[in-house]
Coordinates of C-alpha atoms and ligand atoms in Angstrom, one line a residue:
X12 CA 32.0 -54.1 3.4
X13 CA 32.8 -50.3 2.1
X14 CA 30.2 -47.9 3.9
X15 CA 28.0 -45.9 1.7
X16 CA 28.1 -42.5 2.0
X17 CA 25.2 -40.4 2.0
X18 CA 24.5 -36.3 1.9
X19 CA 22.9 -35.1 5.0
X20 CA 20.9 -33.3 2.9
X21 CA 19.9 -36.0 0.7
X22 CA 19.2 -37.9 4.5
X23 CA 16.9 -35.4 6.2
X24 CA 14.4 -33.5 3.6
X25 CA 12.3 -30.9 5.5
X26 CA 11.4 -29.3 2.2
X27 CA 11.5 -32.2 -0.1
X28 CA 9.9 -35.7 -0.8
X29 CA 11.8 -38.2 1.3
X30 CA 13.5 -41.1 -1.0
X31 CA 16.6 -42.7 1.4
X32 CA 13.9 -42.1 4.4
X33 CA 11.2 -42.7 3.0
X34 CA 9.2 -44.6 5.4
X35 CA 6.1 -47.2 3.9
X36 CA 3.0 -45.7 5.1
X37 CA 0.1 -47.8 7.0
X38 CA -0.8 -51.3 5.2
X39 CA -4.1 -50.1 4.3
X40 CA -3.2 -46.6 2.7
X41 CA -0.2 -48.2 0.9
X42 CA -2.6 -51.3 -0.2
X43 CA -5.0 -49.0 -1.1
X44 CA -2.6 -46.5 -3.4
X45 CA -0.7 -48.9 -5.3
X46 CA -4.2 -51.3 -5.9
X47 CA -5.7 -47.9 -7.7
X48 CA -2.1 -47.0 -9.0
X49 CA -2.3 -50.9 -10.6
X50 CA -6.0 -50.8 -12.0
X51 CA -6.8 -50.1 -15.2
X52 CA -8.9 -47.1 -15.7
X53 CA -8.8 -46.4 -12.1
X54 CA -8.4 -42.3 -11.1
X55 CA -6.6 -41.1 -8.2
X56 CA -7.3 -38.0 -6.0
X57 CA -5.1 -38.2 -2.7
X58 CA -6.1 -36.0 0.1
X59 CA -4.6 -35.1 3.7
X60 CA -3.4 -32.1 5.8
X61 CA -0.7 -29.8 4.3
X62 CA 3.0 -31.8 5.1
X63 CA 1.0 -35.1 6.5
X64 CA 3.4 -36.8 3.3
X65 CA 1.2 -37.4 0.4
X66 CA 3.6 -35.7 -2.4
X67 CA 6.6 -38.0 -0.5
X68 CA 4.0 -41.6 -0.8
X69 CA 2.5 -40.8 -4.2
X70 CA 6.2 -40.1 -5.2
X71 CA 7.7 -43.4 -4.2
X72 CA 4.9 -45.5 -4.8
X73 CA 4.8 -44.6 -8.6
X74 CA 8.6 -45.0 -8.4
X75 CA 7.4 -48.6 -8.0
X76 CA 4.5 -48.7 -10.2
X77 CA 5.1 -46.3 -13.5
X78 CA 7.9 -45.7 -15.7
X79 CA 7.3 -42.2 -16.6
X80 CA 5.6 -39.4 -14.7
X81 CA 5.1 -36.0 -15.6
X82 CA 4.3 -33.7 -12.5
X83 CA 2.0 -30.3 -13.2
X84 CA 2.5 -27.6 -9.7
X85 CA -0.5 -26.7 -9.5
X86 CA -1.3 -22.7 -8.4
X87 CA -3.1 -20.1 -7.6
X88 CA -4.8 -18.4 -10.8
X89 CA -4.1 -21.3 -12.8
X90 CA -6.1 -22.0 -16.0
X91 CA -7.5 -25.2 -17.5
X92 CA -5.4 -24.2 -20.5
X93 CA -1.9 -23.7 -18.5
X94 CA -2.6 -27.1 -17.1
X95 CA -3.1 -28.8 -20.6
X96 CA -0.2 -26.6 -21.9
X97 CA 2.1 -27.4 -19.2
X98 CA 1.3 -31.2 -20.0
X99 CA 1.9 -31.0 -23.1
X100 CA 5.2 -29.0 -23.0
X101 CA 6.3 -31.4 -20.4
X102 CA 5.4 -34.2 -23.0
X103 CA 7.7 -33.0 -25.3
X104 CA 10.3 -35.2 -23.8
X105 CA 8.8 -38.3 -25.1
X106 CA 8.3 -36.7 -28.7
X107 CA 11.3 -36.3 -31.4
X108 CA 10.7 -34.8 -34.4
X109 CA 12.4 -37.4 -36.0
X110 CA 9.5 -40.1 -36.0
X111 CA 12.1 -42.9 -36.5
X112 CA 14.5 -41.5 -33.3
X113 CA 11.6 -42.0 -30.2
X114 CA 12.7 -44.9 -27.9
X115 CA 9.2 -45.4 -26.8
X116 CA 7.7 -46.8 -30.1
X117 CA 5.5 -44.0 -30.3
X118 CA 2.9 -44.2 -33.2
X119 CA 4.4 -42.4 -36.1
X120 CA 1.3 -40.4 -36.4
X121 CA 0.8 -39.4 -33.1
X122 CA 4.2 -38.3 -33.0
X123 CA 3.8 -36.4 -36.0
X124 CA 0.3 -34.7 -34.5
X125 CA 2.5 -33.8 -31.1
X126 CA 4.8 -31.9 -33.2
X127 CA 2.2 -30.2 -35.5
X128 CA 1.1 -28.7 -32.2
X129 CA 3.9 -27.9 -31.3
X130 CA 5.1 -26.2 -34.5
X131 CA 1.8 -24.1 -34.2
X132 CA 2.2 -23.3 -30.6
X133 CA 5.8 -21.7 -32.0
X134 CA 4.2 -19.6 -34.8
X135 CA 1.9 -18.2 -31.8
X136 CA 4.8 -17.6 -29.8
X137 CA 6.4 -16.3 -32.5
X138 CA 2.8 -13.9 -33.1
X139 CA 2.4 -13.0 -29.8
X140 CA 3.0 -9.7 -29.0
X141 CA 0.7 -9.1 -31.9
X142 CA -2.3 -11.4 -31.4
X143 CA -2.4 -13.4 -27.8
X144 CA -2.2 -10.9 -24.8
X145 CA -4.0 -12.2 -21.8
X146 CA -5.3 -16.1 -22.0
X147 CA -2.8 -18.8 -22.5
X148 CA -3.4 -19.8 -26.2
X149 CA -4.4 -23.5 -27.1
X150 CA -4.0 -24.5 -30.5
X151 CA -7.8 -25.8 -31.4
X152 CA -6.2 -29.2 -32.2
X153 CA -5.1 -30.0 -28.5
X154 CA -8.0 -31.2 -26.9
X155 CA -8.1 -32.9 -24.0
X156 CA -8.5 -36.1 -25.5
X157 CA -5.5 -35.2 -27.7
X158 CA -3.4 -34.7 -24.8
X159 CA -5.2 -37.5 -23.1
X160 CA -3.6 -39.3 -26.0
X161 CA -0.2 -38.1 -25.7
X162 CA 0.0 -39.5 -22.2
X163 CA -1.0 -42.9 -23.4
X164 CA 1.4 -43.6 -26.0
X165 CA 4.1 -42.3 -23.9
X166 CA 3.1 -45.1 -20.6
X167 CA 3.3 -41.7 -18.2
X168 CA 0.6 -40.7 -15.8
X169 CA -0.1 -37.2 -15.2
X170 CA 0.0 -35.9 -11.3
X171 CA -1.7 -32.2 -10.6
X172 CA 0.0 -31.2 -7.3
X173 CA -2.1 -29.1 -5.0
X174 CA -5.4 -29.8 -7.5
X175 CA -7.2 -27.4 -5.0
X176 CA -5.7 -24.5 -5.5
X177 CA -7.5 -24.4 -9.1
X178 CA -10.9 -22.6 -8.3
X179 CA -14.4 -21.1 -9.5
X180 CA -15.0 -22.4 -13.3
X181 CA -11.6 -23.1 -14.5
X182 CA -11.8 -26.2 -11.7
X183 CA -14.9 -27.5 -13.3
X184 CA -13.7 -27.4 -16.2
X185 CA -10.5 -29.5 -15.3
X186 CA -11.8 -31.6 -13.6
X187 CA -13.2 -32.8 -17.1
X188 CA -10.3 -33.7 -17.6
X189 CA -10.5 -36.7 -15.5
X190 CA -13.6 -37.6 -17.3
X191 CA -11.6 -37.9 -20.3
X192 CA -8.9 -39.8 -18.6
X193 CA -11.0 -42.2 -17.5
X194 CA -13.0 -42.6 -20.9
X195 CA -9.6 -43.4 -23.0
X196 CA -8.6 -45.7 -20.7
X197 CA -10.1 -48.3 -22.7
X198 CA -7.7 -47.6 -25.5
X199 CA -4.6 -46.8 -23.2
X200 CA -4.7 -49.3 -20.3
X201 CA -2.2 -47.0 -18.3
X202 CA -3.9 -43.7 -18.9
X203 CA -4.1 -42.2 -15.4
X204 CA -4.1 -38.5 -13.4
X205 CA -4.0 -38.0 -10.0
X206 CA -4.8 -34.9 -8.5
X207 CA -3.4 -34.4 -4.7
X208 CA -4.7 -32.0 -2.8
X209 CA -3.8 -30.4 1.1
X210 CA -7.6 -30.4 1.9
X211 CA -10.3 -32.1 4.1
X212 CA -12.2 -34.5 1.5
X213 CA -11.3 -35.7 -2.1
X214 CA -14.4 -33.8 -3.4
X215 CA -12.5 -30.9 -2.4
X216 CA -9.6 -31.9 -4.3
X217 CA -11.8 -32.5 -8.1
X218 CA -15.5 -31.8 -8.8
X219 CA -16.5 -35.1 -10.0
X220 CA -19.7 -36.5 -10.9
X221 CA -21.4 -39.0 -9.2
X222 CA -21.4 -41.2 -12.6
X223 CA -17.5 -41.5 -11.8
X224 CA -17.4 -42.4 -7.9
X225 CA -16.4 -45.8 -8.4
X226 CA -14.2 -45.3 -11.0
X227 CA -12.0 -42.7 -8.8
X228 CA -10.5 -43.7 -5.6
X229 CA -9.9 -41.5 -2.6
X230 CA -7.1 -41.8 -0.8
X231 CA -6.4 -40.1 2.6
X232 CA -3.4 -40.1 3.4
X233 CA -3.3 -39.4 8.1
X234 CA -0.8 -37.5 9.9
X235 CA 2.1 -39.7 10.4
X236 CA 1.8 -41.6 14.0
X237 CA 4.3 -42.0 16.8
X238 CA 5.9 -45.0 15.5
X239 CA 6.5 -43.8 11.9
X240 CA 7.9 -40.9 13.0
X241 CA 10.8 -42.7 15.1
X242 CA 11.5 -44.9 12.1
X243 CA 12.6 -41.7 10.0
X244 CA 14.7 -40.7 12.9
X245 CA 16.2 -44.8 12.8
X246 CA 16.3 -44.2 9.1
X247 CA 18.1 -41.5 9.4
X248 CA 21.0 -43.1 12.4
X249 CA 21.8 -45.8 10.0
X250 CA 21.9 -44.4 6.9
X251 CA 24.3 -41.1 8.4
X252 CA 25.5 -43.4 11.3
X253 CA 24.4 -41.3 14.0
X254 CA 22.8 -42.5 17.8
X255 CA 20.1 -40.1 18.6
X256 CA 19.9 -41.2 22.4
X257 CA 16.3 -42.3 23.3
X258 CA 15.4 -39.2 25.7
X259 CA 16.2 -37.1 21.7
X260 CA 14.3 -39.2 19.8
X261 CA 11.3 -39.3 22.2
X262 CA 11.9 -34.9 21.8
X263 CA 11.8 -35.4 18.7
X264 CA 8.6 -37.2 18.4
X265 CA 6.9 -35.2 20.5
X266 CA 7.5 -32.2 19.0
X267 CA 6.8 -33.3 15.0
X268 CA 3.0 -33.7 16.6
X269 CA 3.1 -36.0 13.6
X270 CA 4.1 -34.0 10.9
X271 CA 7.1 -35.6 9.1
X272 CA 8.7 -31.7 7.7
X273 CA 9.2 -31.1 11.6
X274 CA 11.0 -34.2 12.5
X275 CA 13.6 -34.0 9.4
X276 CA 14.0 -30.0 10.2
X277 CA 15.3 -30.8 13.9
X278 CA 17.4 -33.8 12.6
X279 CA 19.2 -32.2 10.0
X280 CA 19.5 -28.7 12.6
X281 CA 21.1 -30.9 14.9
X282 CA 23.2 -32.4 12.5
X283 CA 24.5 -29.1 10.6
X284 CA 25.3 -27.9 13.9
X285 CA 27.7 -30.2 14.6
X286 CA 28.9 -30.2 11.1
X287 CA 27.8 -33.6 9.9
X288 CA 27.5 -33.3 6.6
X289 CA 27.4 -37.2 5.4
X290 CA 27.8 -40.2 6.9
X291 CA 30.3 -40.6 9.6
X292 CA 33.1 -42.5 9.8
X293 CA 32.6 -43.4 13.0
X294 CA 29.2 -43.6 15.1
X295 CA 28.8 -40.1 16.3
X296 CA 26.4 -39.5 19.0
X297 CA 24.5 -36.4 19.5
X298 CA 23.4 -34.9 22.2
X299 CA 20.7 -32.9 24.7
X300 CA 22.3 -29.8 24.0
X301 CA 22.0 -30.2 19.6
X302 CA 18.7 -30.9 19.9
X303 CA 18.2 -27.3 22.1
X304 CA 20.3 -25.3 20.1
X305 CA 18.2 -27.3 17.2
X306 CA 14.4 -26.4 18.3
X307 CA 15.5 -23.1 19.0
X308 CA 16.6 -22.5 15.6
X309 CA 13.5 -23.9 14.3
X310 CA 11.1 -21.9 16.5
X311 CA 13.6 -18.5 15.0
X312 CA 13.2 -19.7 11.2
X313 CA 9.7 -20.3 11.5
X314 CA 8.3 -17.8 13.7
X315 CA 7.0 -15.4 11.0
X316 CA 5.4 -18.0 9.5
X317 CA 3.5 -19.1 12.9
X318 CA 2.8 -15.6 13.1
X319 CA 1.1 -15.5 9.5
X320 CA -0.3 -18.3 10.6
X321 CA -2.3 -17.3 13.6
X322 CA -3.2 -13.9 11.7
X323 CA -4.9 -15.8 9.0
X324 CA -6.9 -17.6 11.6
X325 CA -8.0 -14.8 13.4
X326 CA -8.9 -12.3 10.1
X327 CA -12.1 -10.9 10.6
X328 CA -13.5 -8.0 8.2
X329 CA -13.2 -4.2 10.1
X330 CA -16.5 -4.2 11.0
X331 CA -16.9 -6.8 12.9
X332 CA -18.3 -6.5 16.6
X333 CA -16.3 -9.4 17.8
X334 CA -13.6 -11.3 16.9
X335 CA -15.1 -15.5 17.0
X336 CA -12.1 -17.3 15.8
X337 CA -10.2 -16.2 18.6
X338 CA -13.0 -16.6 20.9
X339 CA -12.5 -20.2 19.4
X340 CA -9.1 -20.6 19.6
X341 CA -9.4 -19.2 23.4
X342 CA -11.9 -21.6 24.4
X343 CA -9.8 -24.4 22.7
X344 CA -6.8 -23.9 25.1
X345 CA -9.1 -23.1 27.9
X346 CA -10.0 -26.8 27.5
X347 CA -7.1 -27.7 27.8
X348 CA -7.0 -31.5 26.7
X349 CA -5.0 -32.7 23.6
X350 CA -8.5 -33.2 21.6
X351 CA -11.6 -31.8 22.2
X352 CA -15.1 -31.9 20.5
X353 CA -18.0 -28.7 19.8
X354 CA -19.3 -29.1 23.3
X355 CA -16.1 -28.4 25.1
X356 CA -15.8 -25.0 22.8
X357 CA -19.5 -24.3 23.6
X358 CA -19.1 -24.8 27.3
X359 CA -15.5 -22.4 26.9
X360 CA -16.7 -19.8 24.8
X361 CA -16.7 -16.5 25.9
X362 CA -19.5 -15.1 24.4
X363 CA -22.5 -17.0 25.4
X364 CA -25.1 -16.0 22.8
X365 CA -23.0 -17.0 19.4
X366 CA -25.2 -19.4 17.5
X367 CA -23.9 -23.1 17.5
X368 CA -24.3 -22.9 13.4
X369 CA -21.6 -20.2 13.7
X370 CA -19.5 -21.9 16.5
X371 CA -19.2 -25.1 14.0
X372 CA -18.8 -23.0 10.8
X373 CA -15.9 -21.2 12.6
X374 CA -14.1 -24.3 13.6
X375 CA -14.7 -25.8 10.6
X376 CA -12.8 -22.8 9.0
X377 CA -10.2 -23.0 11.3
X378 CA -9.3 -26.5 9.7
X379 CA -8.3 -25.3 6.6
X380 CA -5.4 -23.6 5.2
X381 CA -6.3 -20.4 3.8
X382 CA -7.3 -19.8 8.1
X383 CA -3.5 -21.3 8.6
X384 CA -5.2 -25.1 9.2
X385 CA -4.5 -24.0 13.4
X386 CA -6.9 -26.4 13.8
X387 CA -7.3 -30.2 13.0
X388 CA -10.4 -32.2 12.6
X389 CA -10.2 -35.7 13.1
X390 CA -13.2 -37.3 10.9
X391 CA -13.6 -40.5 13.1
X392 CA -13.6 -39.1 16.4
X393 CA -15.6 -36.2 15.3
X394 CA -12.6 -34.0 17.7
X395 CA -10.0 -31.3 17.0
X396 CA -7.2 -30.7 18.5
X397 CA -4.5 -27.5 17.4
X398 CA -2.3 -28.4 14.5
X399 CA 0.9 -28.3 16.0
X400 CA 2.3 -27.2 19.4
X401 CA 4.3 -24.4 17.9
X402 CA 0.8 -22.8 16.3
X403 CA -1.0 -23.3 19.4
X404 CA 1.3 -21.9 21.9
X405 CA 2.4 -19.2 19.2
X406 CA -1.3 -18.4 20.0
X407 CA -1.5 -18.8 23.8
X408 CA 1.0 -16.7 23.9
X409 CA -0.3 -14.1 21.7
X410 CA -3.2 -14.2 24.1
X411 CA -1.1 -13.3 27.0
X412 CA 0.9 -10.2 25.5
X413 CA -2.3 -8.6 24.5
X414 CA -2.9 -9.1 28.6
X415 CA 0.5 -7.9 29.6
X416 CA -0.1 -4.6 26.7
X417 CA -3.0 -3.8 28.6
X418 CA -0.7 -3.7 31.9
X419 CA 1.4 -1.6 29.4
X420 CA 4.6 -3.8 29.1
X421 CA 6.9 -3.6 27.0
X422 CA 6.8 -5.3 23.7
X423 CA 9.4 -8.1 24.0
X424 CA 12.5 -8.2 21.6
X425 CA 12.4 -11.4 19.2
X426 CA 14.4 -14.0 20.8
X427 CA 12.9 -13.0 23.9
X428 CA 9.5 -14.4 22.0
X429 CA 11.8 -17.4 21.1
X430 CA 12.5 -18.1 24.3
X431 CA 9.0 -17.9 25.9
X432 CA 7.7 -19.8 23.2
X433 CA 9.8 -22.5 23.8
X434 CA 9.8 -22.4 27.7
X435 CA 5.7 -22.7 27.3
X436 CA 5.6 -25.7 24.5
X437 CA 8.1 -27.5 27.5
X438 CA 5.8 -26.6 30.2
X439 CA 3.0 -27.8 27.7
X440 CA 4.7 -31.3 27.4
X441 CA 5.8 -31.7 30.9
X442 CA 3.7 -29.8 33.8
X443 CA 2.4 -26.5 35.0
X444 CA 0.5 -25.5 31.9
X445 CA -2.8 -25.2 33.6
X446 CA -1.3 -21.7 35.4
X447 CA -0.9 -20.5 31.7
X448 CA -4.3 -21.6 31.2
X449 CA -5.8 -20.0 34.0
X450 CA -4.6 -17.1 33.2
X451 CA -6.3 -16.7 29.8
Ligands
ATP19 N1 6.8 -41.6 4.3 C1 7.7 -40.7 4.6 N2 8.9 -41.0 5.2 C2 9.8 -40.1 5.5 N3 9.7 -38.8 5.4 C3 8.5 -38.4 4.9 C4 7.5 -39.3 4.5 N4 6.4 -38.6 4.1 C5 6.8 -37.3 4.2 N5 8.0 -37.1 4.6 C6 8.7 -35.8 4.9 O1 7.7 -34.9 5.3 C7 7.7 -33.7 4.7 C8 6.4 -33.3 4.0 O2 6.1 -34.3 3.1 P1 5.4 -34.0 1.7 O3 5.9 -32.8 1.1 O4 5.3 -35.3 1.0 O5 3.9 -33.7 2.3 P2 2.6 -33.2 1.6 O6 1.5 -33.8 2.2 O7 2.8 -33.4 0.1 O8 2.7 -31.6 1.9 P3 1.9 -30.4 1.2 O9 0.5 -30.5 1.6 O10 2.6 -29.2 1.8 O11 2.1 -30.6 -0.3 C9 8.9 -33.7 3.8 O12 10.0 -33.2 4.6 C10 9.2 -35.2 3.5 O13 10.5 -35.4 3.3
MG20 MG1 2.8 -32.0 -1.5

């Protein structure tokens, strides 16, 4: 049988959805997607930590499930008119203006009201410089329930990527729109939107009403466990026939501290570094010395984001007495257990007189990702534990130079703080951590 060939690239997707890897996610989150994906009427809002895989699931599983999707990016500033516009322009692809030339059997006089917007939407652009300056301009015609329409007749379901970076008014307001949604569903049996957001609950995500809880379902999607990561690495051996030996793989695992983006990043470094660029003709093996020169690359391209990272977490306004988040994030490695709950940070915490209102505030900030999500709460267990063991020791080590600055060394040269980093995540995994912690 011929051997397919496949593009490393295409294999190992640090920055993109997984497809040839894609991995099925636990029974009861899949069950649970695709049973809303499949019911009538039913709205979506998926929820999880940033790069825990929902854009990858939602993306497959509607592979499965819908014919056409159009995908809106949510960001920052955003209006609820840019959203419907957006939609709408994105629609266009379903809409001739020849009536007769649509493959999708599109009502002839919905097609002819998408392109009467649209033909006014050009005579605005056409106006602009004259009339429309600052808000995005919606013809008065394209309600939501007009676009709501639109969606309908084409079979496509709409998905608003990161939903939660909409704020203030323009987020009630679009939320509406799932209100809508789920209101001409009755005439359009496939109507759906799904709105994904890297937050902590699906109210978070879309301010719904509590008229509409059971006609939305919320689906968290966890950090990826042990098991699943290893299956992206197997994924990855047969589809590139590669052998990562076990002692790698285990690394591997280890280091991804669940997050999928981690695992395909060292992969593919250890693969570009020996030049495999596609599947092998023979079963290549790599080795202890890729996956070193592999984390250490990683740890180099990502260290100024570790380092906006751990600034965000520890921004306090200029007057401030004290610093709490990094009296926190102190006590959190001065614990020094994989999880830990409130208590442990009370019982760490340097300053004795903080309120425990402020304490829990704090950490609950620390969770999310405007503070650089160092933190991770884990709703069952009620514990946290850091993010990743890059942020965490990016911070122990932080903690240390400001020691060694007050001794007055010398500020250490980049891949000096490469190195270091990298020596104290081993010592982390392995042994002899607690002399780090002591030292704090
Ligand atoms: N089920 C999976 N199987 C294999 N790889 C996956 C899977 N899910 C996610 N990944 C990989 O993990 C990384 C992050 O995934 P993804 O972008 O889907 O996460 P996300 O939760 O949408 O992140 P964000 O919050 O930043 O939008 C990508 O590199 C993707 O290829
Ligand atoms: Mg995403």
């Amino acid at each position: 049988m011929k051997k397919e060939i496949y593009d490393t690239y295409k294999v190992f997707t640090p920055t993109q959805p997984a497809i040839n890897t894609f991995i099925e996610r636990d029974i009861k989150v899949n069950n649970h997607l695709v049973d809303s994906l499949r019911t009538p009427g039913k709205q979506v809002v998926i929820y999880g930590h940033s790069g825990c895989g929902k854009s990858t699931l939602i993306i497959n599983k509607l592979n499965q499930v819908y014919e056409n999707t159009i995908i809106t990016r949510c960001m920052k500033g955003m209006t609820f008119e840019s959203l419907i516009l957006d939609a709408f322009d994105q629609l266009g692809r379903f809409y001739s203006v020849e009536t007769k030339t649509n493959g999708f059997k599109i009502a002839p006089e919905i097609n002819l009201s998408y392109n009467d917007i649209k033909a006014s939407l050009k005579l605005v652009e056409l106006n602009k410089s004259k009339t429309i300056t600052q808000k995005e301009f919606v013809p008065p015609q394209l309600t939501p329930q007009r676009l709501a329409r639109f969606f309908g007749e084409s079979k496509s379901c709409w998905v608003l990527e990161d939903f939660h970076k909409i704020k203030g008014e323009e987020k009630t307001r679009a939320s509406q729109i799932m209100k809508v949604f789920m209101d001409m569903s009755l005439e359009y049996s496939d109507l759906k939107l799904i709105a994904i957001g890297a937050v902590g609950t699906a109210r978070q995500v879309v301010e719904y009403d509590n008229e509409m809880n059971n006609r939305v379902s919320e689906v968290f999607v966890p950090y990826m466990s042990d098991d699943e990561i290893e299956s992206i690495i197997i994924s990855g051996e047969k589809l590139l026939d590669l052998r990562f030996p076990e002692k790698i793989s285990e690394k591997i695992v280890t280091y991804s501290c669940g997050l999928p983006s981690i695992c395909h990043q060292l992969c593919l470094n250890m693969c570009t570094n020996r030049n495999i660029y596609q599947t092998q003709k023979e079963t290549t093996y790599l080795k202890m010395g890729d996956f070193e020169k592999a984390i250490e690359k990683f740890a180099d391209e990502k260290s100024d984001s570790f380092k906006a990272d751990f600034d965000k977490a520890i921004k306090v306004p200029n007057k401030s007495l004290r610093n709490v988040p990094k009296a926190i994030i102190k006590a959190a490695l001065k614990v020094n257990k994989d999880e830990f709950s409130f208590d442990d940070i009370k019982y760490h915490i340097e300053f004795k007189d903080i309120p425990s209102k402020e304490i829990e505030s704090k950490l609950t900030q620390l969770c999310r990702t405007d503070r650089g999500e160092l933190l991770i709460h884990d709703d069952n267990s009620n514990l946290y534990r850091f993010n990743n063991l890059f942020l965490k020791n990016w911070a122990l080590m932080q903690f240390r130079k400001e020691k060694e600055d007050v001794l007055n060394i010398r500020n250490r040269t980049d891949q000096k703080v490469i190195d270091r980093l990298l020596e104290i995540i081993e010592k982390d995994i392995t042994d002899e951590y607690d002399v780090y912690i002591e030292e704090l």
